[in-house]
Amino acid sequence: MIGVGLGYLARELASRGMSIQCYEPFADLTLHLETAQLQSGDAGEVFSGLELLADATSGVGTGKRTIIAPYVLALQSYLPQPLRELIAEKHVLTQSRKKYAPIIKRNIDANLLLWHKLPKIQLSAHQSPKLGVAVGAGPTLTACVETLCAARSKLLLVAASGAVPALMSAGIEPDWIVVLESSDAAERDLDFVSPASRLVVFPWSHPAALECNRGLVFAADEDDLHTHSGTSGIAAADLALKLTNRELFLVGMELSDADGEYATGALRESANVARSAPKFMVMRHAAEEWALQNDMCSIMQVVPSGVAPVRGMEPVLAGDFSNALHSRISARIQASV
């Protein structure tokens, strides 16, 4: 619980046998709670400190929930920036679970019969000697699409489903499409899928994905690909990295709204009510975790000027992408001679 207030809710939850960790970001209220004798025996420990909050919430998963008091959200502008960002991130995750939980359950139920008939993806059977490029629907895709088109035959191109309309409108057919999306947006994206593209779907993917390109749809789960970022882009990047040789470009995955949110041609509308929405911070943290897990690989992230790369990735400015890509392609050709 982030924001204990006067302790009434914490005590009520504790009285029902729930185990609670309480964090109060405002020091004056922490002192009040101490004098009110809100002890660990009745409502869990009341603690403070950014590191403690990060540790306490980092493992929140199945069976655990984060409660953020409305007054904390209303007054977060008065908090130190690191604490404000962490609380904003937890709020995004909480709201996302609330929104998507019923959609995911509906899709899993709808997919049940067809899901068990799909072939399981065998990563070892689809290895490629080509240079890997993972593509999301971010604005840098617009700046890089001509380069991708020119070098297409030399690339293993793995696309997040949201990038498919923009790619296909430029005449670029992905080798693989990853459909992590559970909402109806995926169905619109899949209207553009080429009959030759292979799809990777999950139990919770939109049912239209399982019906698309019969014979070329492969089943995967969180044990196969990195999914907990909540974005198809990082799942696509994980697939591309696992099918190629430890070298990967990320295009349209700047995970920032500095130049807008989506590439030209992407059939998506902003889900944000304001710029610099915390959802990008959540995605960047997940991407950072994935990149650091693959620190023996060369992961190059195309970013617009002024946008910091994800930690663990090598930045490539959108204007330099063509030179960087062809340099890597040439190096691979020379190494194979």
Short mmCIF file of C-alpha atoms in Angstrom, two decimals:
data_model
loop_
_atom_site.label_atom_id
_atom_site.label_comp_id
_atom_site.label_asym_id
_atom_site.label_seq_id
_atom_site.Cartn_x
_atom_site.Cartn_y
_atom_site.Cartn_z
CA MET A 1 0.00 0.00 0.00
CA ILE A 2 1.48 3.34 -1.09
CA GLY A 3 -0.12 6.08 0.98
CA VAL A 4 -1.50 4.88 4.28
CA GLY A 5 -3.30 8.07 5.27
CA LEU A 6 -4.72 7.69 8.77
CA GLY A 7 -4.37 3.93 8.63
CA TYR A 8 -8.04 2.96 8.49
CA LEU A 9 -7.86 0.91 5.27
CA ALA A 10 -4.64 -0.79 6.34
CA ARG A 11 -6.16 -1.84 9.66
CA GLU A 12 -9.33 -3.10 7.97
CA LEU A 13 -7.37 -5.21 5.49
CA ALA A 14 -5.17 -6.57 8.28
CA SER A 15 -8.23 -7.47 10.33
CA ARG A 16 -9.30 -9.69 7.42
CA GLY A 17 -6.07 -11.65 7.60
CA MET A 18 -4.23 -9.93 4.76
CA SER A 19 -0.47 -9.39 4.88
CA ILE A 20 0.34 -5.76 4.09
CA GLN A 21 3.44 -3.66 3.53
CA CYS A 22 2.69 0.02 3.98
CA TYR A 23 4.68 2.87 2.49
CA GLU A 24 3.91 6.47 3.42
CA PRO A 25 5.79 8.96 1.20
CA PHE A 26 4.89 11.97 3.34
CA ALA A 27 7.00 12.07 6.50
CA ASP A 28 4.44 13.94 8.64
CA LEU A 29 1.90 11.17 8.16
CA THR A 30 4.52 8.55 8.97
CA LEU A 31 5.06 10.24 12.33
CA HIS A 32 1.30 10.33 12.89
CA LEU A 33 1.02 6.62 12.19
CA GLU A 34 3.81 5.86 14.63
CA THR A 35 2.03 7.75 17.37
CA ALA A 36 -1.22 6.03 16.41
CA GLN A 37 0.58 2.72 17.00
CA LEU A 38 -0.01 1.17 13.59
CA GLN A 39 2.22 -1.79 14.33
CA SER A 40 3.47 -4.65 12.19
CA GLY A 41 1.29 -6.98 14.20
CA ASP A 42 -1.97 -5.48 12.98
CA ALA A 43 -1.39 -3.85 9.59
CA GLY A 44 2.11 -4.57 8.40
CA GLU A 45 5.22 -2.47 8.63
CA VAL A 46 5.02 1.23 7.80
CA PHE A 47 8.29 2.10 6.06
CA SER A 48 9.85 4.88 4.02
CA GLY A 49 12.74 5.33 1.60
CA LEU A 50 12.84 4.97 -2.17
CA GLU A 51 15.01 1.84 -2.12
CA LEU A 52 12.67 0.10 0.31
CA LEU A 53 9.65 0.93 -1.83
CA ALA A 54 11.39 -0.32 -4.96
CA ASP A 55 12.36 -3.56 -3.23
CA ALA A 56 8.89 -4.08 -1.77
CA THR A 57 7.10 -3.62 -5.10
CA SER A 58 9.61 -5.24 -7.46
CA GLY A 59 8.23 -8.71 -6.85
CA VAL A 60 4.56 -7.85 -7.03
CA GLY A 61 2.92 -10.53 -9.13
CA THR A 62 0.22 -13.17 -8.98
CA GLY A 63 -1.71 -12.95 -5.75
CA LYS A 64 -0.20 -9.59 -4.81
CA ARG A 65 -1.58 -6.13 -5.47
CA THR A 66 -0.38 -2.56 -5.17
CA ILE A 67 -2.81 -0.01 -3.75
CA ILE A 68 -1.97 3.64 -4.40
CA ALA A 69 -3.98 6.12 -2.36
CA PRO A 70 -5.71 8.86 -4.40
CA TYR A 71 -4.08 11.60 -2.31
CA VAL A 72 -0.62 10.29 -3.26
CA LEU A 73 -1.44 10.59 -6.97
CA ALA A 74 -2.92 14.05 -6.44
CA LEU A 75 0.11 15.29 -4.49
CA GLN A 76 2.90 13.45 -6.32
CA SER A 77 4.24 16.69 -7.83
CA TYR A 78 5.49 17.51 -4.31
CA LEU A 79 7.58 14.33 -4.12
CA PRO A 80 11.21 13.89 -5.25
CA GLN A 81 11.44 12.95 -8.93
CA PRO A 82 12.75 9.36 -8.46
CA LEU A 83 9.92 8.62 -6.05
CA ARG A 84 7.39 10.33 -8.30
CA GLU A 85 8.52 8.23 -11.27
CA LEU A 86 8.36 5.00 -9.31
CA ILE A 87 4.85 5.73 -8.07
CA ALA A 88 3.76 6.71 -11.59
CA GLU A 89 5.14 3.43 -12.91
CA LYS A 90 3.30 1.39 -10.28
CA HIS A 91 0.11 3.31 -11.11
CA VAL A 92 0.44 2.47 -14.82
CA LEU A 93 0.97 -1.22 -14.06
CA THR A 94 -2.01 -1.28 -11.70
CA GLN A 95 -4.30 0.41 -14.24
CA SER A 96 -3.03 -1.85 -17.03
CA ARG A 97 -3.83 -4.99 -15.04
CA LYS A 98 -7.28 -3.63 -14.29
CA LYS A 99 -7.96 -2.89 -17.97
CA TYR A 100 -6.48 -6.00 -19.55
CA ALA A 101 -7.30 -8.75 -17.04
CA PRO A 102 -10.87 -9.32 -18.36
CA ILE A 103 -9.69 -9.05 -22.00
CA ILE A 104 -6.94 -11.60 -21.42
CA LYS A 105 -9.33 -14.01 -19.72
CA ARG A 106 -11.83 -13.65 -22.57
CA ASN A 107 -9.15 -14.33 -25.19
CA ILE A 108 -7.71 -17.34 -23.37
CA ASP A 109 -11.18 -18.88 -23.20
CA ALA A 110 -11.90 -18.10 -26.86
CA ASN A 111 -8.53 -19.46 -28.02
CA LEU A 112 -8.61 -22.67 -26.02
CA LEU A 113 -9.63 -25.15 -28.74
CA LEU A 114 -7.49 -23.73 -31.54
CA TRP A 115 -4.51 -23.03 -29.28
CA HIS A 116 -3.85 -26.71 -28.61
CA LYS A 117 -3.79 -27.44 -32.36
CA LEU A 118 -1.04 -24.92 -33.11
CA PRO A 119 2.55 -26.10 -33.50
CA LYS A 120 4.88 -24.97 -30.73
CA ILE A 121 7.62 -22.69 -31.99
CA GLN A 122 10.97 -24.48 -32.13
CA LEU A 123 13.61 -21.77 -32.11
CA SER A 124 16.39 -24.15 -33.14
CA ALA A 125 14.52 -25.04 -36.33
CA HIS A 126 14.29 -21.44 -37.57
CA GLN A 127 17.84 -20.15 -37.13
CA SER A 128 19.00 -17.62 -39.73
CA PRO A 129 22.46 -16.40 -40.80
CA LYS A 130 21.02 -12.99 -41.69
CA LEU A 131 21.33 -9.80 -39.65
CA GLY A 132 18.41 -9.43 -37.28
CA VAL A 133 16.16 -6.36 -37.23
CA ALA A 134 13.21 -6.06 -34.86
CA VAL A 135 10.62 -3.46 -35.80
CA GLY A 136 8.07 -1.67 -33.65
CA ALA A 137 5.56 1.02 -34.55
CA GLY A 138 7.52 3.96 -33.11
CA PRO A 139 8.35 7.12 -35.11
CA THR A 140 11.90 6.06 -36.05
CA LEU A 141 10.35 3.45 -38.36
CA THR A 142 9.25 6.30 -40.63
CA ALA A 143 12.83 7.60 -40.86
CA CYS A 144 14.30 4.13 -41.49
CA VAL A 145 11.75 2.51 -43.78
CA GLU A 146 13.61 3.26 -47.05
CA THR A 147 16.82 1.75 -45.68
CA LEU A 148 14.96 -1.36 -44.56
CA CYS A 149 13.39 -1.69 -48.00
CA ALA A 150 16.75 -1.41 -49.78
CA ALA A 151 18.47 -3.96 -47.53
CA ARG A 152 15.49 -6.28 -47.10
CA SER A 153 17.01 -9.40 -48.67
CA LYS A 154 19.93 -9.34 -46.23
CA LEU A 155 17.81 -9.07 -43.08
CA LEU A 156 15.78 -11.33 -40.83
CA LEU A 157 12.96 -8.94 -40.09
CA VAL A 158 10.76 -9.58 -37.05
CA ALA A 159 7.88 -7.15 -36.58
CA ALA A 160 5.60 -6.33 -33.71
CA SER A 161 2.03 -6.56 -34.96
CA GLY A 162 1.57 -2.79 -34.62
CA ALA A 163 4.32 -2.18 -37.18
CA VAL A 164 2.75 -4.34 -39.90
CA PRO A 165 0.51 -1.70 -41.57
CA ALA A 166 3.40 0.77 -41.88
CA LEU A 167 5.78 -1.90 -43.19
CA MET A 168 3.34 -3.38 -45.70
CA SER A 169 2.36 0.06 -47.01
CA ALA A 170 6.07 0.50 -47.85
CA GLY A 171 6.19 -2.91 -49.53
CA ILE A 172 8.17 -4.57 -46.73
CA GLU A 173 7.01 -8.04 -45.78
CA PRO A 174 8.22 -9.24 -42.35
CA ASP A 175 9.64 -12.74 -41.95
CA TRP A 176 7.96 -13.04 -38.56
CA ILE A 177 5.18 -11.14 -36.81
CA VAL A 178 4.81 -11.28 -33.03
CA VAL A 179 1.27 -10.73 -31.74
CA LEU A 180 1.40 -10.06 -28.03
CA GLU A 181 -1.55 -7.66 -28.28
CA SER A 182 -4.83 -8.82 -26.77
CA SER A 183 -7.01 -5.86 -27.73
CA ASP A 184 -8.95 -5.23 -30.95
CA ALA A 185 -6.03 -3.14 -32.27
CA ALA A 186 -4.33 -6.42 -33.24
CA GLU A 187 -7.23 -7.37 -35.52
CA ARG A 188 -6.85 -4.12 -37.48
CA ASP A 189 -3.09 -4.66 -37.79
CA LEU A 190 -3.55 -8.20 -39.08
CA ASP A 191 -5.68 -7.05 -42.00
CA PHE A 192 -2.35 -6.10 -43.62
CA VAL A 193 -0.51 -9.38 -43.04
CA SER A 194 1.07 -11.03 -46.09
CA PRO A 195 0.04 -14.66 -46.69
CA ALA A 196 3.73 -15.66 -46.47
CA SER A 197 4.49 -14.15 -43.06
CA ARG A 198 4.86 -16.42 -40.06
CA LEU A 199 3.12 -15.40 -36.84
CA VAL A 200 3.97 -16.06 -33.21
CA VAL A 201 0.98 -15.93 -30.89
CA PHE A 202 0.34 -16.38 -27.18
CA PRO A 203 -2.59 -17.84 -25.21
CA TRP A 204 -3.95 -14.33 -24.62
CA SER A 205 -3.39 -12.94 -28.15
CA HIS A 206 -6.42 -11.57 -29.98
CA PRO A 207 -8.32 -14.56 -31.47
CA ALA A 208 -7.93 -13.12 -34.98
CA ALA A 209 -4.19 -13.84 -34.77
CA LEU A 210 -4.77 -17.57 -34.35
CA GLU A 211 -7.04 -17.62 -37.41
CA CYS A 212 -4.58 -15.70 -39.59
CA ASN A 213 -2.24 -17.45 -42.07
CA ARG A 214 -3.25 -21.00 -41.20
CA GLY A 215 -0.21 -23.28 -41.25
CA LEU A 216 2.18 -20.42 -40.49
CA VAL A 217 1.04 -19.62 -36.93
CA PHE A 218 3.22 -20.81 -34.07
CA ALA A 219 2.38 -20.96 -30.37
CA ALA A 220 4.66 -19.46 -27.73
CA ASP A 221 4.48 -18.51 -24.08
CA GLU A 222 6.49 -16.57 -21.51
CA ASP A 223 9.01 -19.40 -21.29
CA ASP A 224 9.87 -18.96 -24.98
CA LEU A 225 10.00 -15.18 -25.32
CA HIS A 226 10.26 -12.11 -23.10
CA THR A 227 6.65 -10.99 -22.63
CA HIS A 228 6.28 -9.24 -19.29
CA SER A 229 7.21 -5.85 -20.76
CA GLY A 230 3.66 -5.79 -22.13
CA THR A 231 4.87 -4.66 -25.55
CA SER A 232 5.07 -6.77 -28.71
CA GLY A 233 8.22 -4.86 -29.65
CA ILE A 234 10.45 -6.39 -26.98
CA ALA A 235 8.96 -9.84 -27.59
CA ALA A 236 9.79 -9.35 -31.29
CA ALA A 237 13.31 -8.25 -30.39
CA ASP A 238 13.76 -11.33 -28.21
CA LEU A 239 12.64 -13.59 -31.06
CA ALA A 240 14.95 -11.87 -33.56
CA LEU A 241 17.90 -12.19 -31.19
CA LYS A 242 17.23 -15.87 -30.58
CA LEU A 243 16.97 -16.64 -34.30
CA THR A 244 20.15 -14.80 -35.32
CA ASN A 245 23.75 -14.45 -34.21
CA ARG A 246 23.91 -12.15 -31.17
CA GLU A 247 23.56 -8.99 -33.27
CA LEU A 248 20.39 -6.95 -33.59
CA PHE A 249 18.99 -3.58 -34.61
CA LEU A 250 15.83 -2.21 -32.99
CA VAL A 251 13.84 0.15 -35.23
CA GLY A 252 10.64 1.92 -34.19
CA MET A 253 11.34 1.02 -30.58
CA GLU A 254 12.64 4.23 -29.06
CA LEU A 255 10.07 3.82 -26.24
CA SER A 256 9.62 7.57 -26.02
CA ASP A 257 7.06 10.07 -27.25
CA ALA A 258 9.62 12.78 -28.02
CA ASP A 259 8.81 12.67 -31.75
CA GLY A 260 5.24 11.46 -31.40
CA GLU A 261 4.07 8.00 -30.48
CA TYR A 262 3.64 6.07 -33.73
CA ALA A 263 5.16 5.78 -37.19
CA THR A 264 3.42 7.08 -40.29
CA GLY A 265 0.94 4.43 -41.41
CA ALA A 266 0.52 2.77 -38.02
CA LEU A 267 -3.17 2.24 -37.26
CA ARG A 268 -2.92 3.26 -33.64
CA GLU A 269 -4.27 6.19 -31.69
CA SER A 270 -2.65 7.67 -28.64
CA ALA A 271 -3.75 6.04 -25.41
CA ASN A 272 -2.21 8.86 -23.40
CA VAL A 273 -3.90 11.91 -21.99
CA ALA A 274 -0.60 13.75 -21.76
CA ARG A 275 2.86 13.72 -23.27
CA SER A 276 5.68 11.86 -21.53
CA ALA A 277 3.23 9.31 -20.22
CA PRO A 278 4.56 6.89 -17.59
CA LYS A 279 3.76 3.92 -19.86
CA PHE A 280 6.94 4.63 -21.83
CA MET A 281 8.94 4.58 -18.62
CA VAL A 282 7.45 1.19 -17.76
CA MET A 283 8.35 -0.16 -21.19
CA ARG A 284 11.88 1.26 -21.01
CA HIS A 285 12.50 -0.37 -17.65
CA ALA A 286 11.35 -3.73 -19.03
CA ALA A 287 13.48 -3.26 -22.16
CA GLU A 288 16.47 -2.41 -19.98
CA GLU A 289 15.97 -5.60 -17.98
CA TRP A 290 15.85 -7.62 -21.20
CA ALA A 291 18.93 -5.89 -22.67
CA LEU A 292 21.00 -6.44 -19.53
CA GLN A 293 20.04 -10.13 -19.57
CA ASN A 294 21.55 -10.25 -23.07
CA ASP A 295 24.64 -8.17 -22.33
CA MET A 296 26.86 -10.53 -24.35
CA CYS A 297 24.97 -9.51 -27.50
CA SER A 298 25.23 -6.38 -29.61
CA ILE A 299 21.85 -4.64 -29.43
CA MET A 300 21.63 -1.38 -31.37
CA GLN A 301 18.63 0.87 -30.73
CA VAL A 302 17.67 3.48 -33.30
CA VAL A 303 16.77 6.69 -31.46
CA PRO A 304 15.88 10.23 -32.50
CA SER A 305 18.22 13.06 -31.56
CA GLY A 306 17.84 14.02 -27.91
CA VAL A 307 16.40 10.69 -26.75
CA ALA A 308 18.59 8.58 -24.49
CA PRO A 309 18.98 4.92 -25.42
CA VAL A 310 17.78 2.15 -23.16
CA ARG A 311 20.56 1.10 -20.80
CA GLY A 312 22.33 -1.94 -22.20
CA MET A 313 21.73 -0.88 -25.82
CA GLU A 314 24.02 0.94 -28.23
CA PRO A 315 22.40 4.13 -29.61
CA VAL A 316 22.19 4.72 -33.35
CA LEU A 317 20.71 8.02 -34.49
CA ALA A 318 17.95 7.62 -37.05
CA GLY A 319 19.98 9.66 -39.54
CA ASP A 320 22.94 7.30 -39.13
CA PHE A 321 20.94 4.07 -39.44
CA SER A 322 21.70 3.45 -43.12
CA ASN A 323 25.47 3.66 -42.62
CA ALA A 324 25.36 1.60 -39.42
CA LEU A 325 23.23 -1.13 -41.00
CA HIS A 326 25.32 -1.44 -44.16
CA SER A 327 28.52 -1.42 -42.12
CA ARG A 328 27.29 -4.43 -40.13
CA ILE A 329 26.12 -6.20 -43.28
CA SER A 330 29.52 -5.66 -44.94
CA ALA A 331 31.35 -6.92 -41.86
CA ARG A 332 29.27 -10.10 -41.86
CA ILE A 333 29.94 -10.70 -45.56
CA GLN A 334 33.69 -10.26 -45.05
CA ALA A 335 33.67 -12.57 -42.03
CA SER A 336 31.99 -15.31 -44.06
CA VAL A 337 34.54 -15.19 -46.90
#
